[in-house]
Short mmCIF file of C-alpha atoms in Angstrom, two decimals:
data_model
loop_
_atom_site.label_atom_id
_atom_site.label_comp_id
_atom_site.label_asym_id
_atom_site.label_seq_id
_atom_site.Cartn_x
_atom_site.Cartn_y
_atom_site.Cartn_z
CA UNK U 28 34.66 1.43 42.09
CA UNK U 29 36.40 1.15 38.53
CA UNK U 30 35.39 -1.79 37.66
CA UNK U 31 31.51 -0.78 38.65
CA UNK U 32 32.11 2.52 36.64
CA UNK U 33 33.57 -0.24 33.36
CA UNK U 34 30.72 -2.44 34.18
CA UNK U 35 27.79 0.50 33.64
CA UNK U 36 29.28 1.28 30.79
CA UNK U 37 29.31 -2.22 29.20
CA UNK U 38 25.60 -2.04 30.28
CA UNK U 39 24.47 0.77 28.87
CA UNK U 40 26.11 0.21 25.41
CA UNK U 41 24.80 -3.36 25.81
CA UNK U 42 20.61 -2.02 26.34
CA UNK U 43 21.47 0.86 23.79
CA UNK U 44 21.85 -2.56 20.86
CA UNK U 45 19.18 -3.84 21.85
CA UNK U 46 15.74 -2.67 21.16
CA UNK U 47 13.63 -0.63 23.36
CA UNK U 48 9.86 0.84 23.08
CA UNK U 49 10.29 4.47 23.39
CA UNK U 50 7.01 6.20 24.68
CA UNK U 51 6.34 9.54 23.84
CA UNK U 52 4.39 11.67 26.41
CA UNK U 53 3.27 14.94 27.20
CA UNK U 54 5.15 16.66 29.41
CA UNK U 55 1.98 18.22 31.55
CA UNK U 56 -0.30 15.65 32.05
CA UNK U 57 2.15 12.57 31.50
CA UNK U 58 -0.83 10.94 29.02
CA UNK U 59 0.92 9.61 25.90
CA UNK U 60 0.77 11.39 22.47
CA UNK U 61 -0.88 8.46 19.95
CA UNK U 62 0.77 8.63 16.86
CA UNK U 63 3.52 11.31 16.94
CA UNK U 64 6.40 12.18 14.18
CA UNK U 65 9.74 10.47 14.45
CA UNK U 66 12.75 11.72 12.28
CA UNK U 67 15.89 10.64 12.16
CA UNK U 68 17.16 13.75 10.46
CA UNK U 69 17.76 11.70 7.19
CA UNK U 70 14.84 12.16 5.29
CA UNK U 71 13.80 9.20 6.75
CA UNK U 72 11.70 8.60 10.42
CA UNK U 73 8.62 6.42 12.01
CA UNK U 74 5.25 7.16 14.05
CA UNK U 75 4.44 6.24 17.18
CA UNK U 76 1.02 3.69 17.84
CA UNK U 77 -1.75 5.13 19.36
CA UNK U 78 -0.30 4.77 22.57
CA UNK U 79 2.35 6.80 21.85
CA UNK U 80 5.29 3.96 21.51
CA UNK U 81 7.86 3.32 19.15
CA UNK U 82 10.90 0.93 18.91
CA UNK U 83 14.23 1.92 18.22
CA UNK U 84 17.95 0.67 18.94
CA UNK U 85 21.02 1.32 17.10
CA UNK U 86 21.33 -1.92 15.82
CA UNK U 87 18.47 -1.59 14.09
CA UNK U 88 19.45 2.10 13.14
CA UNK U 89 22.99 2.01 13.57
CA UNK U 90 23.84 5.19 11.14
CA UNK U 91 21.32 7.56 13.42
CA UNK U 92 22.46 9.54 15.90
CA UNK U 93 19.77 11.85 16.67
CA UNK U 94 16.02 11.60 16.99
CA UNK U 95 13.58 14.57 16.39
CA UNK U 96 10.10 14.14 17.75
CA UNK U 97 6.80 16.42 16.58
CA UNK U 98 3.21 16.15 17.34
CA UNK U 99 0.45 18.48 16.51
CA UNK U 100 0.27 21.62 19.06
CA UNK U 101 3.95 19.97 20.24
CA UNK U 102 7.42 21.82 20.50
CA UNK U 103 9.48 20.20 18.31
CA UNK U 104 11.89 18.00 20.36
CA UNK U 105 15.71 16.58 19.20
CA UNK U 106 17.18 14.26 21.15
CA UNK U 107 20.82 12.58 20.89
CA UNK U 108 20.74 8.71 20.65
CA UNK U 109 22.84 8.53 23.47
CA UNK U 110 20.59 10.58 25.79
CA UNK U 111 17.73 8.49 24.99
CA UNK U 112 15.63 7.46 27.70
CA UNK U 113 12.66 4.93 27.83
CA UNK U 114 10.19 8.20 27.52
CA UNK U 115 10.27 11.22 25.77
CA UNK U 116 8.29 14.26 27.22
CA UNK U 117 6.74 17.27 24.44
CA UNK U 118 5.68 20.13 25.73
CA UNK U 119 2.65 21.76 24.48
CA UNK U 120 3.13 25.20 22.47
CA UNK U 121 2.07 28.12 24.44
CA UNK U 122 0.30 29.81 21.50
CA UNK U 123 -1.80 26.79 21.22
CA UNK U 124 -2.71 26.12 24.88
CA UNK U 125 -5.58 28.37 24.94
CA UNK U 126 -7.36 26.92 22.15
CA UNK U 127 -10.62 26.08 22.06
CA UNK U 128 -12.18 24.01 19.06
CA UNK U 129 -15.64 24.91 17.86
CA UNK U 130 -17.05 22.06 15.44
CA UNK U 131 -20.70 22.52 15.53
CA UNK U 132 -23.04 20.48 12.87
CA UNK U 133 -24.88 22.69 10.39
CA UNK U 134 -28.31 22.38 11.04
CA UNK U 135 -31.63 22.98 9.34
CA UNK U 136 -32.92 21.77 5.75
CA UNK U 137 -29.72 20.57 3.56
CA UNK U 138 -29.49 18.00 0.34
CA UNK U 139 -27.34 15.44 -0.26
CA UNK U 140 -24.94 15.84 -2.58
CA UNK U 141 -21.61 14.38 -3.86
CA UNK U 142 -18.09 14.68 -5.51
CA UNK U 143 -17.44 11.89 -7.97
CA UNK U 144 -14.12 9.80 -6.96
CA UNK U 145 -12.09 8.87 -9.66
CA UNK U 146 -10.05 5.90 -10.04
CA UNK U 147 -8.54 3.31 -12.20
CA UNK U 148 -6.78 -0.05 -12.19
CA UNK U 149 -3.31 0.75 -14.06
CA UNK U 150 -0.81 0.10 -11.48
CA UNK U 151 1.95 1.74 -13.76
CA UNK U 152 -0.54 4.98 -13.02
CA UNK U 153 -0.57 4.89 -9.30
CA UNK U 154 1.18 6.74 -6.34
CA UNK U 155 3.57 3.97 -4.29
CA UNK U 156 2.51 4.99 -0.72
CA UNK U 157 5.23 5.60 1.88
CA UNK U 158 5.27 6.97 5.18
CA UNK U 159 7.71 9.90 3.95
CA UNK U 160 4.88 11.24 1.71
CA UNK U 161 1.47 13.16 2.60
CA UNK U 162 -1.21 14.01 -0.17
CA UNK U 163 -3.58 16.48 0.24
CA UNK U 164 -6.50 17.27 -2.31
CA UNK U 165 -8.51 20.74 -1.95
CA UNK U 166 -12.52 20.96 -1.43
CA UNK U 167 -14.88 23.60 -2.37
CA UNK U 168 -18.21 24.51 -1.17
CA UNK U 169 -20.69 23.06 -3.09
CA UNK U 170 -22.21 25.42 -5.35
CA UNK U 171 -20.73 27.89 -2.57
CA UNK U 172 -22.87 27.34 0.32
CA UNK U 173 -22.61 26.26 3.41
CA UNK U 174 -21.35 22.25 2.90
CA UNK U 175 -20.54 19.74 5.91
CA UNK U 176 -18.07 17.10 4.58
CA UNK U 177 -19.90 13.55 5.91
CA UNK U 178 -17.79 10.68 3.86
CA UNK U 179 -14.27 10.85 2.17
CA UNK U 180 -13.90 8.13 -1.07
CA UNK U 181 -10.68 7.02 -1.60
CA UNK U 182 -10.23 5.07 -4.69
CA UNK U 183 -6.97 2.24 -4.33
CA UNK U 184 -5.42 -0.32 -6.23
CA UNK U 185 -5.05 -3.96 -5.20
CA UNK U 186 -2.50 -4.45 -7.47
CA UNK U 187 -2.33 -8.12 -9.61
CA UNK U 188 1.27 -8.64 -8.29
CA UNK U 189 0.15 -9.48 -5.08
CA UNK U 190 -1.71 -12.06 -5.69
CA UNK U 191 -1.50 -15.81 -4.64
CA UNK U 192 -1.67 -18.56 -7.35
CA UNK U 193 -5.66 -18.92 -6.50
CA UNK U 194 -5.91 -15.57 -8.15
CA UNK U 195 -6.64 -14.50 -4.22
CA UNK U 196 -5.00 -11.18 -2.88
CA UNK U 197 -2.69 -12.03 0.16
CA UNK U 198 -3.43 -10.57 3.24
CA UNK U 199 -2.82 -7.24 4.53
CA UNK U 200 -3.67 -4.23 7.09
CA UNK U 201 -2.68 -0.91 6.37
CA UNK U 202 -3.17 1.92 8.96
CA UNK U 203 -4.15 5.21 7.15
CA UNK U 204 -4.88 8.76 8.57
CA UNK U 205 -6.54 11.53 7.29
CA UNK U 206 -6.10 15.10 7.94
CA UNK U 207 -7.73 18.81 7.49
CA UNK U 208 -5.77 21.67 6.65
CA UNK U 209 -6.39 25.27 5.93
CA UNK U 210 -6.16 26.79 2.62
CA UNK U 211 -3.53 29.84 2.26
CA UNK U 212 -4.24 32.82 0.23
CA UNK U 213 -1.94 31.25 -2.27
CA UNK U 214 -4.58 28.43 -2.97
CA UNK U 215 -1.82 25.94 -0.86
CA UNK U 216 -2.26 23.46 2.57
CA UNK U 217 -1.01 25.93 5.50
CA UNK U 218 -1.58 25.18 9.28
CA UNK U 219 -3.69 21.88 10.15
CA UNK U 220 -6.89 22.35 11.01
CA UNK U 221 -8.33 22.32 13.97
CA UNK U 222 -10.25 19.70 13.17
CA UNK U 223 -8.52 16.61 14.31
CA UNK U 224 -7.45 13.38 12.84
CA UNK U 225 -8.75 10.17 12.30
CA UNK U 226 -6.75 7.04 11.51
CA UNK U 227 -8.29 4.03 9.30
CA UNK U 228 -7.02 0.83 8.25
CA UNK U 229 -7.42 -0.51 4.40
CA UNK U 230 -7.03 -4.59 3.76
CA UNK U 231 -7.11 -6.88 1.30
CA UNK U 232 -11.26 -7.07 1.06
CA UNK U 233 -11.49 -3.34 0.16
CA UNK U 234 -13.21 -2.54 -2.83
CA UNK U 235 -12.30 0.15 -5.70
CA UNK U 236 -12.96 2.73 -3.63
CA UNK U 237 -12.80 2.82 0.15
CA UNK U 238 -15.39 4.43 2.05
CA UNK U 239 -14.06 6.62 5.37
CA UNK U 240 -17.54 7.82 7.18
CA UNK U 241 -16.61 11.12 8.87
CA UNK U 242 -20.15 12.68 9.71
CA UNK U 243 -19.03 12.60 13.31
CA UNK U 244 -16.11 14.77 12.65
CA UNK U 245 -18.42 17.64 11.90
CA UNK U 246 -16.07 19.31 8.78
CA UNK U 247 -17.62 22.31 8.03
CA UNK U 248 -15.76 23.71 4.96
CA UNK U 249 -14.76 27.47 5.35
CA UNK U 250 -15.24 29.68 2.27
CA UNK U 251 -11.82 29.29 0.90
CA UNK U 252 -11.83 25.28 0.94
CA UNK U 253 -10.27 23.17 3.19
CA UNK U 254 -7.86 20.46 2.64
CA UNK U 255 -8.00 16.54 3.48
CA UNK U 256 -5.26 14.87 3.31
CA UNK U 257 -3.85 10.92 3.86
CA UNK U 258 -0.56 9.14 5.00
CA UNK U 259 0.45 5.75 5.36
CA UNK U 260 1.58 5.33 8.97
CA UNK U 261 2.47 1.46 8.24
CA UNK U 262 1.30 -2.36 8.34
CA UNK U 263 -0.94 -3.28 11.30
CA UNK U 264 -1.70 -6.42 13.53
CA UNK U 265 -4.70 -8.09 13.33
CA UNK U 266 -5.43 -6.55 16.45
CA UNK U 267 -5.62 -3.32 14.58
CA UNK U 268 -2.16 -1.99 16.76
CA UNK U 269 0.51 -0.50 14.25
CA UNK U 270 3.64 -3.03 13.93
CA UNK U 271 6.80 -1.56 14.96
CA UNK U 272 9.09 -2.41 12.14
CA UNK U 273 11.69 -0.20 10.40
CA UNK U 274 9.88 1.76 7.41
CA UNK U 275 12.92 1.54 5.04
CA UNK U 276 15.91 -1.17 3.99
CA UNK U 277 19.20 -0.59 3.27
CA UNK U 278 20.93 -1.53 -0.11
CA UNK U 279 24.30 -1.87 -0.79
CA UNK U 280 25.33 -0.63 -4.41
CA UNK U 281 29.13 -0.10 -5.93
CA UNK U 282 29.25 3.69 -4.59
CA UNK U 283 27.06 3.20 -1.60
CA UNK U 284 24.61 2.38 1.01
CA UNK U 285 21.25 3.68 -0.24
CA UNK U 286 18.01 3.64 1.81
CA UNK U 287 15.06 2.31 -0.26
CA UNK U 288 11.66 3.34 1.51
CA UNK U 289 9.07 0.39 2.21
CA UNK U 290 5.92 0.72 -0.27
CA UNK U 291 2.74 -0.09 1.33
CA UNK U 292 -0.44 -1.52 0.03
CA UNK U 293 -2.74 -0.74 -1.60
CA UNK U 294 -1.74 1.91 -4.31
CA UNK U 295 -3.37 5.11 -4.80
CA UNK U 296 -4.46 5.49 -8.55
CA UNK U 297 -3.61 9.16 -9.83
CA UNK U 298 -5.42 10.33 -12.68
CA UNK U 299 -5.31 12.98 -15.77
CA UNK U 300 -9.35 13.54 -15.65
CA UNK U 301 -9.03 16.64 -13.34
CA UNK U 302 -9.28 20.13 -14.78
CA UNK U 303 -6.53 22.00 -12.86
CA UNK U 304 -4.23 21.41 -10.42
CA UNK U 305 -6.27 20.06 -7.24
CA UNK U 306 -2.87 17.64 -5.26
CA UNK U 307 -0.65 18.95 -2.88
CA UNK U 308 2.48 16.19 -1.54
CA UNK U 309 5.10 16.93 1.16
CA UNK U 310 7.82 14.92 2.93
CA UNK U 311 6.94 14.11 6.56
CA UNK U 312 10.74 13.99 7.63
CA UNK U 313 12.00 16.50 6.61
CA UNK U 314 12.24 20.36 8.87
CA UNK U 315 10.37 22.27 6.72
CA UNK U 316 7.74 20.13 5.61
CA UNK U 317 6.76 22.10 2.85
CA UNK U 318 3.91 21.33 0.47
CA UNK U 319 4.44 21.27 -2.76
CA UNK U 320 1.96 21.25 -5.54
CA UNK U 321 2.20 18.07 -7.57
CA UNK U 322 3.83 18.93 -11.12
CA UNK U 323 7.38 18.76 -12.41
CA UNK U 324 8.68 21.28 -10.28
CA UNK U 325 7.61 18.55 -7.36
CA UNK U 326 9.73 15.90 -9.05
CA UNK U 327 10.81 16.41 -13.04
CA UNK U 328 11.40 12.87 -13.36
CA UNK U 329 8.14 11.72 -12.03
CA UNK U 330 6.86 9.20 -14.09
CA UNK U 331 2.83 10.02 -13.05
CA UNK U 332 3.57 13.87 -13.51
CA UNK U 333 5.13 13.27 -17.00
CA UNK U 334 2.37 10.93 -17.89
CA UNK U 335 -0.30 13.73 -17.03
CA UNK U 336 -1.38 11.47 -13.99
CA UNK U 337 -0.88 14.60 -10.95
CA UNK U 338 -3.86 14.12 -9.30
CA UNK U 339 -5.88 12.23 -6.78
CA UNK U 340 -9.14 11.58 -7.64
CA UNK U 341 -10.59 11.80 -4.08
CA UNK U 342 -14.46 11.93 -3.66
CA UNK U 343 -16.31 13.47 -1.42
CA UNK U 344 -20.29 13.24 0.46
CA UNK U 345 -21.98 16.60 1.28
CA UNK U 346 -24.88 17.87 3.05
CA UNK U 347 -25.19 21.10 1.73
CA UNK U 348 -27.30 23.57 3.11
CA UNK U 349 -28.90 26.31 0.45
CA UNK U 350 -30.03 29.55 2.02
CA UNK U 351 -32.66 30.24 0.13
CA UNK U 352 -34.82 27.26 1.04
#
């Protein structure tokens, strides 16, 4: 019997070094939760895939010793490392169970009408996505009437550095997802939306500006503005499935390890050609996840904020319709 009990335990340390998909589920209907939070309490974390899996082992992340899992209309979840089991149940919120989401189209006679994007190609200018970050960039009514949202523009940056001798970018598949939030008295992102998500991927053959059709989606903007926002959740297969790789390396220095997050492609291009102050940012992994308004209280040694580059320059397609027609 003690050497079975010595022989578990050399087991279970052995699986825990190796690496395991984790699947996150709900904890009612055991369905998985695509695309969930995972924080490792450091400031730094992961998503899930859209089937709700993740891989993780402490030989891959051998300084973590607790995991904290979140997912829209989700109890937050923390879980020791050394409780972790192959799946990890959230329950829903009980304030949210009830709720019912109303997206009907506008109908009747509307025009077309549009929000310039604006980009550039200065890569010194641009933000270095990272799945830590989250920018969100405010829309109006147009002209103050009732306005459906029907395509998103999102200008990017294929930056020169990356390409091959032929003068040919190399390959690569970034997964993207765009969100809706609502707009606090304030003039800040609050709660999300309850419109939901949609996740996009961005390559190599993208033009200036990527298109992201969203008609479907049905965003009515409410008088105050909504929000849309985008994060990087990582590099995909050419299946289209997100690849489960850490998001950040470790770098040994004279006074320390120091975690240096992975920068994804392309680059977002941040611009000084917006009146105001129209960019929100937050960090994913950390509790609070509070926006911030893009400007030197943000970050004082921001390059782009001291440059006058603190905004995205997302564009926008609207039917609009006027009430007087």
């Amino acid at each position: 019997m003690k050497n079975l009990f010595w022989i578990s335990l050399v087991l279970a340390s052995f699986n825990l070094g190796l690496s395991q998909d984790i699947i996150i589920k709900d904890a009612a209907t055991k369905e998985a939760i695509a695309f969930a939070t995972i924080s490792f309490g450091n400031g730094k974390g992961t998503f899930a895939d859209d089937e709700g899996s993740f891989r993780f082992s402490k030989k891959l992340y051998n300084d973590v010793d607790s995991l904290f899992f979140s997912s829209i209309g989700y109890a937050d979840l923390g879980v020791a490392v050394e409780n972790l089991q192959s799946e990890v149940f959230l329950y829903q919120q009980a304030d949210e169970l009830e709720t019912v989401i109303i997206s009907a189209a506008l109908t009747g006679k509307h025009k077309d009408r549009k929000k310039i994007e604006l980009g550039h190609d200065n890569y010194f200018d641009c933000w270095l996505p990272t799945v830590e970050s989250e920018i969100a960039v405010k829309f109006d009514r147009y002209d103050g009437e009732p306005t459906q949202i029907t395509q998103l523009k999102l200008p990017v940056v294929l930056e020169e550095s990356q390409s091959s001798n032929k003068g040919k970018l190399r390959q690569f598949s970034t997964m993207f997802r765009v969100s809706f939030y609502d707009v606090q008295e304030g003039g800040n992102p609050s709660n999300r939306s309850l419109y939901p998500s949609k996740t996009f991927i961005i390559d190599q053959t993208t033009e200036e500006t990527f298109e992201l059709d969203i008609e479907e989606m049905k965003i009515n903007i409410p008088q105050n503005g909504i929000f849309a926002s985008i994060q990087v959740l990582g590099y995909t297969k050419p299946d289209g499935k997100l690849i489960k790789a850490k998001k950040y390396r470790e770098i040994k220095t004279r006074t320390g390890t120091v975690k240096v997050s992975t920068t994804f492609r392309p680059l977002l291009p941040f611009t000084k050609e917006i009146e105001g102050k129209n960019t929100w940012v937050r960090r994913i992994f950390f509790n609070n996840k509070t926006w911030q308004l893009f400007d030197l209280t943000y970050n004082p040694n921001s390059k782009l904020v001291r440059s006058g580059n603190d905004d995205y320059g997302m564009g926008a397609e609207f039917k609009v319709f006027y009430r007087d027609q």
